[in-house]
Amino acid sequence: MKLTPTLFFVLVITGICLTAQPSYSQKPKFFVEIIRPRVEYQTDPIGIDALQPRFSWVLKANTRNVKQIAYEIRVSNVPDKLKNGDPLLWTTKKVPSEESNQVVYEGPSLESAKRYYWTVRIWDNHGHVTDWAPVSFWETGLLKSSDWKASWIEPQMSADVKAVQPCPLIRKSFKLNKAVRSARLYITAHGLYDLEVNGKKPSDWLFTPGWTSYTKHLQYQTYDLTKLIGKGHNAIGITLGNGWYIGELGWNDARNLYGSQIGVLAQLSVEYADGSTTQIVTDESWKYYNSPILMSEIYHGENYDARLEIPDWSSPSFEETGWKPVLVKEYNKDNLAAQSGPPVRRIARLTPVDIFVAPNGDTLLDMGQNMVGWVQLKVNGNPGQKITLRHAEVLDNSGNIYFTNLRAAKQTIEYTLKGRGKEVYEPHFTFQGFRYVKISGFEKMPEKDDLAGIVVSSDMEPAGEFSCSDTLINQLQHNIQWGQMGNFLDVPTDCPQRDERLGWTGDAQVFSSTACFNKDAATFYSKWLKDMAFDQLPDGRIPHVIPDILKNGGATGWADAAIIVPWTLYRQYGDKRILERQYESMKAWITYMKNSSGSSFIWNSGEHFGDWLAFASTRSDYPGATTDKDLIATAYFAWSTKLMSLIADILEKHEDAAAYHDLFNNIKGAFQKEFVTPNGRLSSNTQTAYVIALTVGLVPELQRDSVAARFARDVKSFGHITTGFLGASLVNPVLSEFGYNDLAYMLLMRKEYPGYLYPITKGATTIWERWDGIKPDGSFQDPGMNSFNHYAYGAIGHWLYTQVAGLQTDPIIPAYKKIIIRPVAGGGLTWVRASHESIYGQVKSEWKTDKTEMTMKVSIPGNTTAEIYVKTKDSQLVTESGKPVSASPEIKFLGMDRGYAVYSVGSGTYEFIAKES
Ligand code: BGC
């Protein structure tokens, strides 16, 4: 049998994959099983510090309409006893509940450094009880700062703290007297650390301990070393790098922003086979020495002299001749917290598509993709021979590599060979944003395999796929995904290449909902939001960047990330805890806006970026789309307040909710007086003004349609988008909301500047910072602000998923517990396929259309329901799985709504066909 794409689809959608093990005939006629049991969004995590972790699981069934009606969770320290129920640490017993997400542990207080096993079973709406799910576990980290017995240690670095210094190696050998049952290492650093144990790397995590608001929040990581150490002699080796802690950060040559010395804190807890325990901790007995890494800086790259390598330096038998004792330092340990976001890892390897000589004589390699990470170098040569790699994103008009938009970031690797056979090298504490690399120092032209592109990113599980019949749109989706990958490196950054790479809040605000479609971004954002609260300025302003290094904030549309991002996480994952945790921070931000706008409710003070990088023109009658910042600020003040009133209600803080509701009404009234004319024109006649006002609900109810029509006329007369960062994410959603899908598709499909596909016609493989980073004549935009990897305009991705594929969660019920599938065909697309791995399982929406019919294939996960909107003029023309819909009693016809027949369904897969006649 030939596996055609169509057949493949049919097999996957019906759950019968050729490679699947038992066929349905071998399975019971009806089965429901529990898959994906997770704790705090993770599978079997170790070293977490949630005191009341949350459980979730997914139901997989071979029949339609499966729901959970009750569950039972058991937790024990003894895995074998879970199923027979003795002894249990905690059991929920049978709880009548549909909830299979965000179920909170409410057993006895958890202890530090303990493993807890758990399982769950459920009762479904067809009268079955499932088997117990395979036993899972979570393991706590160090829950109290007093659990830390280790001391901070530091190598003695040069007194000149501004000097760039070699990265130190730190080591300790130790003897264990008995066989080891288990071993955990808890470790963190000031700066970045790279860990080796007995000459091996215990983990593939990079850029540990991550970037946080260090003085208030420093993450430690937990490694299971059970397999790496044992009875006898062992050694731990740590390389330290400057990282964000003391390295250069920001565009003002600033360094040492969190301290002036790098150091490490580590504690190894060993349990012997006989049950006794011992600890090895960082203290004065550890020694340090210089490494071959002479310089390693986030922005600037690395300088590595392989001749200075110290073989076996992290092995137990190594002689520490000449190594110096570390200094022991006292630092408060109250800021220590377990790693809570996803680790950064190498996530892909690219082979260059070309190595060539540019017109100016430079030898360049082309990765074929604007990427973030580094080059893995394989080279043979002579001792002392130096290879230099300089990274950049684009070629200029003449075909030469273009460095100017990197501003002060050097993005340069210098590798000096030791000259003994094949040398393989990757840099340590730096990353580059690049597609092209200028290479020099090779004796002969290298092979492509000798210069691989190692892509690094926060390793989040893929959660979304979108493809369609238009290759340019598919490239757009690719660019959005790669923009996200490259800019999600422990914090959501604006760009990965120039001397910036900061956690700009505005960019995150507009992109977070797209990001959560593409990847499971729950813990990534939740970790970042912790730092947002930590770094909030005393007057309530949210800093422009998180972690805050600029010590400035309070910009409209940027600072509102404090409310919009947690709200996005709630909508996407049903995460109420994030709302609770951020509540005081959100409140303080609203209070700041309220105080700033006073009794007028018009916010007309402060410094704002406004609709950043909006369309500008050289026409003297239309210089560009500048939206009044007072209008934007007042509208965002209203928006955040409106969301706050919903959030307060969700958290059952009803008095607060009422107060925010009143405040919203006051702002709305003031907004209308100040910015909306009696005939429904906005004082700033820009697309951004219209879409913000309509999104937030700031125009009088009766005028909404006419205001939307005015906005639509504007879009039509320009024929293109004119917004910057703030407006862009709202334009297509607002057009769709008011039925102007043809215009929304027109904007999507536009290939000329300014438009989403324009950069693609110029070869973009990531989203650009500006609509015209490369202008139509091939010249570049202002190099002071011209990144070719900036995800903000990728916010269109949300519209692709929710409108083009029609995949939405209910406006009230979050997290896809109730799904809406309502695709909007258009733009000449003949098919669209999208899926999203929701917290309840995978949702799929696929449609194809020709002149005679529209087919929709939909997949709804267990324990959820959906409303499916099938475009048709008459519900009689609709079939499902080849039969009249009425033949399937489990599908309920709810009626016609604006040209759609609406059906209510339970879980399962469905194929609706609407014939033209
Ligand atoms: C960043 C933006 C950011 C902006 C604020 C830029 O330098 O790259 O993405 O939001 O500054 O003005």
Tab-separated table of N, CA and C in Angstrom, residues 38 122 139 246 295 341 422 557 589 622 646 670 741 767 774 790 821 856 859:
chain	number	residue	atom	x	y	z
A	38	ARG	N	1.111	14.784	34.070
A	38	ARG	CA	2.168	15.777	34.309
A	38	ARG	C	1.961	16.482	35.646
A	122	ILE	N	-9.729	7.514	36.276
A	122	ILE	CA	-10.932	8.343	36.101
A	122	ILE	C	-12.144	7.478	35.784
A	139	GLU	N	9.859	15.152	42.124
A	139	GLU	CA	10.811	15.163	43.215
A	139	GLU	C	11.032	16.605	43.639
A	246	ILE	N	27.887	39.233	35.133
A	246	ILE	CA	28.904	40.294	35.098
A	246	ILE	C	29.295	40.682	33.671
A	295	MET	N	38.004	34.500	26.663
A	295	MET	CA	36.941	35.499	26.721
A	295	MET	C	35.664	34.826	26.252
A	341	GLY	N	11.440	27.248	34.594
A	341	GLY	CA	11.145	27.281	33.160
A	341	GLY	C	11.788	26.101	32.460
A	422	LYS	N	42.063	15.954	14.469
A	422	LYS	CA	40.780	16.649	14.291
A	422	LYS	C	40.362	17.319	15.611
A	557	GLY	N	1.260	49.771	26.762
A	557	GLY	CA	1.349	48.676	25.792
A	557	GLY	C	2.533	47.763	26.066
A	589	TRP	N	0.290	47.964	39.015
A	589	TRP	CA	0.416	48.616	37.698
A	589	TRP	C	-0.834	49.451	37.394
A	622	TYR	N	0.933	62.661	3.587
A	622	TYR	CA	0.710	61.580	4.546
A	622	TYR	C	2.053	61.079	5.062
A	646	LEU	N	-12.160	41.120	35.116
A	646	LEU	CA	-12.448	39.697	34.864
A	646	LEU	C	-11.601	38.810	35.780
A	670	ALA	N	-14.433	58.699	29.534
A	670	ALA	CA	-13.455	59.758	29.271
A	670	ALA	C	-12.851	59.579	27.871
A	741	ASN	N	-13.397	39.704	6.426
A	741	ASN	CA	-12.349	38.698	6.230
A	741	ASN	C	-11.616	38.866	4.912
A	767	ILE	N	11.038	36.479	11.237
A	767	ILE	CA	10.251	37.731	11.172
A	767	ILE	C	11.198	38.911	11.405
A	774	ILE	N	14.799	45.376	4.789
A	774	ILE	CA	15.453	45.578	3.484
A	774	ILE	C	14.420	46.289	2.626
A	790	HIS	N	13.032	39.357	14.921
A	790	HIS	CA	12.275	40.061	15.950
A	790	HIS	C	10.861	39.522	15.865
A	821	ILE	N	-14.570	25.559	16.730
A	821	ILE	CA	-13.881	25.416	15.444
A	821	ILE	C	-14.707	26.220	14.438
A	856	MET	N	-14.447	19.579	6.213
A	856	MET	CA	-13.758	19.917	7.469
A	856	MET	C	-13.465	18.645	8.234
A	859	SER	N	-10.624	17.200	15.061
A	859	SER	CA	-10.335	16.243	16.107
A	859	SER	C	-10.430	16.946	17.459
